[in-house]
Amino acid sequence: MSEMIFNSRSYFGGNCFSDLAKELKLNSCTHPLILTDRVIQNLESFSRVKKLLSDFNIAYSVFNDVDINISFKTCLVSLEKYSSEGCDSIICLGGTNVIDLAKVTGLLSSNPSITSASELTNSGLRNKVKIFAIPTNFDSGSITNTCFTVFDEITREYVVSANEEVVPYATFIDVSVFSASTIGEIALNGVKLLSEGIEAYLASDTNLVTSIFALNGISLIQASLLDCFNNPNDYIALEKLFQASYLIGLATPKDQASLIRLMTLEVNKKVEVNIHHFEAILLPHVLATLSEVYERKLLDIAILFGVDIYRFSPNQALEKFIALIENLLETLKIDKTVENVSLDDITIKEIAAEISTKLVNTAYKDKITTEKIISIYGETL
């Protein structure tokens, strides 16, 4: 048996976020908290959201102290802002970090007994706060999935969890608010999304619908990422990448935290580097280590990248697919130097091997339902 969780409303197309005011009114939301970051607060997209709310006489508060990696302390400060200013809903304008903050703020408001990050993994937590998501980037499927990540300052560990209650109530897929500042950011976000799409497909054994969502999301990335990288103003390619993030979020299993997130967070403990960059350079190596277990499914993905799997043996076809991924990273100028830390092939392979060991360690299966830290997909593991 499998189960899918959908958000209640989804809007697509240029300027579709203008329907946000209508949704707030329909849901009797009179004072939303706008969560965003310091960069986006200085962009036109933020001004447009504020003007929209003002035009409809909707009061609002703003919290912008959002870092790349959300900490539990930040979530508590966000909750204090939400509570002290009488907010009754959340608008998240930003990327994965902002959306994760909205999810956790909603959980904390609805479950006041929570006092530590580890308690966010408890079963049975409810969320009574309506979340309205306006993604400004296509960096993950968080706009439609159940996952979130929080850094626990006490244990110095990341809490990666999933809760169907935190899926945004309404999402607005509007490329007019796109805010990537560099082509490098476009490249890293695209590969991160591709990683999550591959993971979602590997996890979808019991549900044909989620398989279709995942494959279509991967196909959109394959067709559009280079176009967007070469021309950030190509709004047709941009829209396809935003749609890919939406589909991949729907394809993510509702009760499973992202293995891709866990991998990169584990790596970040070893080397203090940009997590998204690390995820990108690890991808070919992780695919190689998973190729034996997930041969058939990875061949399905290889077809989307133009590999003629009928001309070669499965091993040869997968080798060509992995080579294409490596070439993609090279074309996107994603190299092995991350924030002045140079990583040689041996180091990367060692890290990938360590990750793979964890993937096939059946002891982790006992932790899935209780800690929700890592998900091992498929009975073959």
C-alpha positions as semicolon CSV with decimal commas, in nm:
position;residue;x (nm);y (nm);z (nm)
1;M;0,000;0,000;0,000
2;S;0,111;0,358;-0,064
3;E;-0,036;0,697;0,013
4;M;0,005;1,038;-0,146
5;I;-0,035;1,378;0,018
6;F;-0,137;1,675;-0,199
7;N;-0,154;2,038;-0,101
8;S;-0,501;2,192;-0,129
9;R;-0,434;2,461;-0,393
10;S;-0,173;2,510;-0,663
11;Y;-0,145;2,809;-0,895
12;F;0,074;2,825;-1,206
13;G;0,180;3,100;-1,446
14;G;0,311;3,455;-1,448
15;N;0,175;3,676;-1,170
16;C;-0,033;3,389;-1,030
17;F;0,075;3,483;-0,678
18;S;-0,175;3,771;-0,700
19;D;-0,434;3,508;-0,603
20;L;-0,265;3,492;-0,263
21;A;-0,493;3,768;-0,131
22;K;-0,799;3,572;-0,241
23;E;-0,674;3,260;-0,063
24;L;-0,606;3,452;0,257
25;K;-0,954;3,601;0,252
26;L;-1,119;3,264;0,180
27;N;-0,939;3,108;0,475
28;S;-1,013;3,398;0,713
29;C;-0,641;3,473;0,749
30;T;-0,617;3,834;0,864
31;H;-0,254;3,870;0,974
32;P;0,006;3,649;0,802
33;L;0,373;3,635;0,897
34;I;0,592;3,676;0,588
35;L;0,904;3,461;0,616
36;T;1,184;3,552;0,377
37;D;1,558;3,622;0,384
38;R;1,760;3,942;0,382
39;V;1,843;3,918;0,012
40;I;1,487;3,863;-0,108
41;Q;1,360;4,139;0,120
42;N;1,549;4,385;-0,102
43;L;1,406;4,247;-0,426
44;E;1,101;4,349;-0,625
45;S;0,922;4,022;-0,547
46;F;0,905;4,114;-0,178
47;S;0,774;4,461;-0,257
48;R;0,507;4,310;-0,480
49;V;0,385;4,078;-0,205
50;K;0,369;4,365;0,044
51;K;0,180;4,584;-0,203
52;L;-0,066;4,303;-0,274
53;L;-0,145;4,263;0,094
54;S;-0,174;4,637;0,147
55;D;-0,408;4,673;-0,151
56;F;-0,642;4,422;0,011
57;N;-0,607;4,576;0,358
58;I;-0,441;4,266;0,501
59;A;-0,210;4,333;0,794
60;Y;0,121;4,145;0,801
61;S;0,444;4,100;0,994
62;V;0,788;4,016;0,853
63;F;1,066;3,787;0,973
64;N;1,382;3,789;0,761
65;D;1,656;3,652;0,988
66;V;1,684;3,334;0,784
67;D;2,017;3,160;0,719
68;I;2,103;2,901;0,454
69;N;2,072;2,621;0,712
70;I;1,780;2,661;0,951
71;S;1,861;2,617;1,321
72;F;1,615;2,529;1,593
73;K;1,702;2,860;1,762
74;T;1,593;3,047;1,449
75;C;1,267;2,852;1,452
76;L;1,201;2,960;1,812
77;V;1,266;3,325;1,723
78;S;1,031;3,292;1,426
79;L;0,769;3,140;1,655
80;E;0,807;3,431;1,899
81;K;0,750;3,677;1,614
82;Y;0,446;3,479;1,497
83;S;0,292;3,462;1,844
84;S;0,376;3,809;1,978
85;E;0,236;3,989;1,676
86;G;-0,088;3,793;1,662
87;C;-0,025;3,619;1,331
88;D;-0,267;3,352;1,210
89;S;-0,096;3,217;0,895
90;I;0,242;3,209;0,720
91;I;0,355;3,329;0,377
92;C;0,697;3,189;0,286
93;L;0,876;3,377;0,008
94;G;1,206;3,210;-0,069
95;G;1,382;2,880;-0,122
96;T;1,407;2,555;0,074
97;N;1,540;2,718;0,391
98;V;1,251;2,964;0,413
99;I;0,993;2,694;0,339
100;D;1,146;2,463;0,601
101;L;1,131;2,746;0,854
102;A;0,760;2,794;0,776
103;K;0,695;2,423;0,828
104;V;0,869;2,410;1,164
105;T;0,721;2,740;1,285
106;G;0,377;2,597;1,211
107;L;0,455;2,279;1,405
108;L;0,591;2,472;1,704
109;S;0,288;2,700;1,715
110;S;0,051;2,405;1,699
111;N;0,246;2,192;1,951
112;P;0,361;2,426;2,232
113;S;0,498;2,135;2,436
114;I;0,792;2,097;2,194
115;T;1,110;2,231;2,353
116;S;1,385;2,061;2,152
117;A;1,467;1,991;1,789
118;S;1,461;1,614;1,845
119;E;1,092;1,632;1,938
120;L;1,009;1,748;1,585
121;T;1,040;1,384;1,481
122;N;0,767;1,271;1,723
123;S;0,471;1,096;1,562
124;G;0,125;1,247;1,584
125;L;0,230;1,613;1,565
126;R;-0,039;1,834;1,411
127;N;-0,009;2,162;1,226
128;K;-0,297;2,408;1,252
129;V;-0,120;2,693;1,073
130;K;-0,197;2,745;0,704
131;I;0,118;2,794;0,498
132;F;0,115;2,977;0,165
133;A;0,434;2,910;-0,033
134;I;0,578;3,134;-0,304
135;P;0,907;2,969;-0,407
136;T;1,164;3,206;-0,553
137;N;1,382;2,921;-0,676
138;F;1,359;2,564;-0,799
139;D;1,611;2,428;-0,549
140;S;1,397;2,140;-0,418
141;G;1,055;1,983;-0,401
142;S;0,994;2,124;-0,055
143;I;0,697;2,329;-0,177
144;T;0,487;2,015;-0,210
145;N;0,659;1,754;0,006
146;T;0,649;1,665;0,374
147;C;1,020;1,694;0,456
148;F;1,215;1,954;0,651
149;T;1,565;1,991;0,796
150;V;1,666;2,173;1,117
151;F;2,006;2,208;1,281
152;D;2,008;2,117;1,650
153;E;2,256;2,343;1,831
154;I;2,261;2,117;2,138
155;T;2,358;1,791;1,970
156;R;2,531;1,963;1,675
157;E;2,333;1,732;1,449
158;Y;2,079;1,790;1,175
159;V;1,724;1,673;1,234
160;V;1,577;1,551;0,906
161;S;1,212;1,463;0,937
162;A;0,884;1,430;0,751
163;N;0,532;1,517;0,855
164;E;0,231;1,525;0,625
165;E;0,081;1,807;0,832
166;V;0,339;2,061;0,713
167;V;0,272;2,050;0,338
168;P;0,194;2,410;0,233
169;Y;-0,178;2,469;0,200
170;A;-0,135;2,665;-0,124
171;T;0,160;2,707;-0,358
172;F;0,215;2,969;-0,626
173;I;0,451;2,856;-0,904
174;D;0,531;3,196;-1,051
175;V;0,859;3,245;-1,240
176;S;0,818;3,622;-1,219
177;V;0,953;3,602;-0,861
178;F;1,262;3,399;-0,960
179;S;1,561;3,529;-0,763
180;A;1,876;3,325;-0,838
181;S;2,162;3,572;-0,835
182;T;2,422;3,383;-1,043
183;I;2,442;3,111;-1,303
184;G;2,642;2,913;-1,047
185;E;2,339;2,916;-0,818
186;I;2,121;2,800;-1,107
187;A;2,361;2,511;-1,172
188;L;2,377;2,395;-0,810
189;N;2,003;2,423;-0,754
190;G;1,935;2,230;-1,074
191;V;2,164;1,942;-0,978
192;K;2,022;1,937;-0,625
193;L;1,672;1,907;-0,771
194;L;1,791;1,633;-1,007
195;S;1,929;1,441;-0,709
196;E;1,597;1,463;-0,528
197;G;1,413;1,355;-0,844
198;I;1,632;1,046;-0,879
199;E;1,580;0,964;-0,513
200;A;1,203;1,004;-0,547
201;Y;1,198;0,762;-0,841
202;L;1,408;0,504;-0,656
203;A;1,159;0,528;-0,368
204;S;0,843;0,485;-0,574
205;D;0,824;0,107;-0,611
206;T;0,467;0,080;-0,488
207;N;0,310;0,376;-0,667
208;L;0,293;0,422;-1,044
209;V;0,167;0,779;-1,005
210;T;0,469;0,895;-0,805
211;S;0,695;0,717;-1,056
212;I;0,536;0,920;-1,334
213;F;0,576;1,244;-1,138
214;A;0,942;1,169;-1,064
215;L;1,030;1,071;-1,422
216;N;0,855;1,373;-1,566
217;G;1,034;1,597;-1,319
218;I;1,370;1,448;-1,416
219;S;1,283;1,483;-1,784
220;L;1,201;1,853;-1,740
221;I;1,536;1,910;-1,568
222;Q;1,724;1,725;-1,841
223;A;1,552;1,934;-2,108
224;S;1,577;2,275;-1,940
225;L;1,870;2,306;-1,700
226;L;2,137;2,383;-1,959
227;D;1,906;2,626;-2,139
228;C;1,847;2,813;-1,814
229;F;2,218;2,802;-1,728
230;N;2,310;2,949;-2,067
231;N;2,034;3,210;-2,050
232;P;1,892;3,289;-1,702
233;N;1,625;3,501;-1,874
234;D;1,483;3,201;-2,061
235;Y;1,150;3,200;-1,880
236;I;1,023;2,896;-2,069
237;A;1,315;2,690;-1,933
238;L;1,269;2,848;-1,589
239;E;0,903;2,757;-1,578
240;K;0,986;2,396;-1,664
241;L;1,235;2,381;-1,375
242;F;0,979;2,525;-1,133
243;Q;0,727;2,266;-1,254
244;A;0,991;1,996;-1,205
245;S;1,033;2,101;-0,841
246;Y;0,657;2,078;-0,795
247;L;0,636;1,728;-0,945
248;I;0,937;1,597;-0,754
249;G;0,788;1,722;-0,429
250;L;0,469;1,526;-0,504
251;A;0,676;1,217;-0,586
252;T;0,856;1,219;-0,250
253;P;0,714;0,953;-0,012
254;K;0,506;1,121;0,255
255;D;0,668;0,954;0,555
256;Q;1,031;0,944;0,446
257;A;1,291;1,209;0,507
258;S;1,520;1,289;0,216
259;L;1,819;1,061;0,190
260;I;1,986;1,316;-0,037
261;R;1,964;1,575;0,238
262;L;2,106;1,338;0,494
263;M;2,397;1,246;0,266
264;T;2,506;1,603;0,216
265;L;2,458;1,694;0,581
266;E;2,672;1,397;0,685
267;V;2,940;1,509;0,442
268;N;2,926;1,863;0,576
269;K;3,037;1,730;0,916
270;K;3,363;1,621;0,755
271;V;3,433;1,927;0,543
272;E;3,277;2,269;0,604
273;V;3,165;2,351;0,252
274;N;2,858;2,455;0,057
275;I;2,616;2,165;0,102
276;H;2,455;2,202;-0,241
277;H;2,797;2,202;-0,407
278;F;2,899;1,887;-0,224
279;E;2,577;1,716;-0,321
280;A;2,645;1,793;-0,686
281;I;2,999;1,655;-0,698
282;L;2,894;1,345;-0,504
283;L;2,604;1,260;-0,736
284;P;2,795;1,055;-0,999
285;H;2,972;0,853;-0,729
286;V;2,652;0,783;-0,539
287;L;2,484;0,672;-0,863
288;A;2,774;0,434;-0,927
289;T;2,743;0,280;-0,581
290;L;2,366;0,236;-0,621
291;S;2,379;0,100;-0,976
292;E;2,386;-0,267;-0,875
293;V;2,089;-0,241;-0,638
294;Y;1,880;-0,010;-0,856
295;E;1,997;-0,117;-1,201
296;R;1,653;-0,128;-1,365
297;K;1,536;0,206;-1,231
298;L;1,858;0,386;-1,313
299;L;1,833;0,251;-1,667
300;D;1,489;0,412;-1,689
301;I;1,649;0,745;-1,599
302;A;1,937;0,684;-1,838
303;I;1,687;0,668;-2,124
304;L;1,577;1,023;-2,041
305;F;1,937;1,135;-2,088
306;G;1,954;0,979;-2,435
307;V;2,130;0,651;-2,351
308;D;2,027;0,373;-2,589
309;I;2,009;0,098;-2,328
310;Y;1,936;-0,169;-2,593
311;R;2,272;-0,123;-2,765
312;F;2,475;-0,195;-2,454
313;S;2,487;-0,427;-2,158
314;P;2,322;-0,283;-1,843
315;N;2,664;-0,212;-1,690
316;Q;2,784;-0,032;-2,003
317;A;2,462;0,168;-2,027
318;L;2,489;0,280;-1,665
319;E;2,854;0,374;-1,714
320;K;2,750;0,594;-2,007
321;F;2,471;0,748;-1,800
322;I;2,709;0,831;-1,514
323;A;2,956;0,975;-1,765
324;L;2,678;1,199;-1,898
325;I;2,610;1,323;-1,544
326;E;2,980;1,397;-1,499
327;N;2,982;1,585;-1,831
328;L;2,676;1,780;-1,720
329;L;2,858;1,889;-1,403
330;E;3,157;1,992;-1,611
331;T;2,939;2,193;-1,851
332;L;2,771;2,359;-1,554
333;K;3,120;2,446;-1,427
334;I;3,071;2,258;-1,101
335;D;3,425;2,161;-1,008
336;K;3,584;1,989;-0,709
337;T;3,702;2,307;-0,542
338;V;3,442;2,419;-0,292
339;E;3,502;2,743;-0,101
340;N;3,880;2,703;-0,143
341;V;3,869;2,339;-0,026
342;S;4,004;2,115;-0,301
343;L;3,863;1,764;-0,310
344;D;4,044;1,495;-0,503
345;D;3,873;1,191;-0,655
346;I;3,999;0,961;-0,379
347;T;3,846;1,179;-0,106
348;I;3,514;1,199;-0,289
349;K;3,504;0,824;-0,351
350;E;3,585;0,752;0,012
351;I;3,297;0,970;0,126
352;A;3,062;0,813;-0,129
353;A;3,169;0,466;-0,013
354;E;3,095;0,558;0,347
355;I;2,751;0,680;0,247
356;S;2,687;0,359;0,054
357;T;2,782;0,151;0,356
358;K;2,515;0,331;0,553
359;L;2,262;0,276;0,277
360;V;2,303;-0,099;0,279
361;N;2,333;-0,132;0,655
362;T;2,010;-0,303;0,754
363;A;2,046;-0,173;1,110
364;Y;1,920;0,161;0,982
365;K;1,587;0,004;0,899
366;D;1,500;-0,004;1,268
367;K;1,542;0,373;1,289
368;I;1,313;0,476;1,006
369;T;0,981;0,493;1,184
370;T;1,108;0,627;1,515
371;E;1,384;0,874;1,431
372;K;1,299;0,932;1,064
373;I;1,660;1,022;1,006
374;I;1,731;0,803;0,706
375;S;1,516;0,605;0,466
376;I;1,631;0,282;0,308
377;Y;1,428;0,215;-0,001
378;G;1,327;-0,122;-0,138
379;E;1,322;-0,466;0,010
380;T;1,641;-0,553;-0,178
381;L;1,836;-0,350;0,077
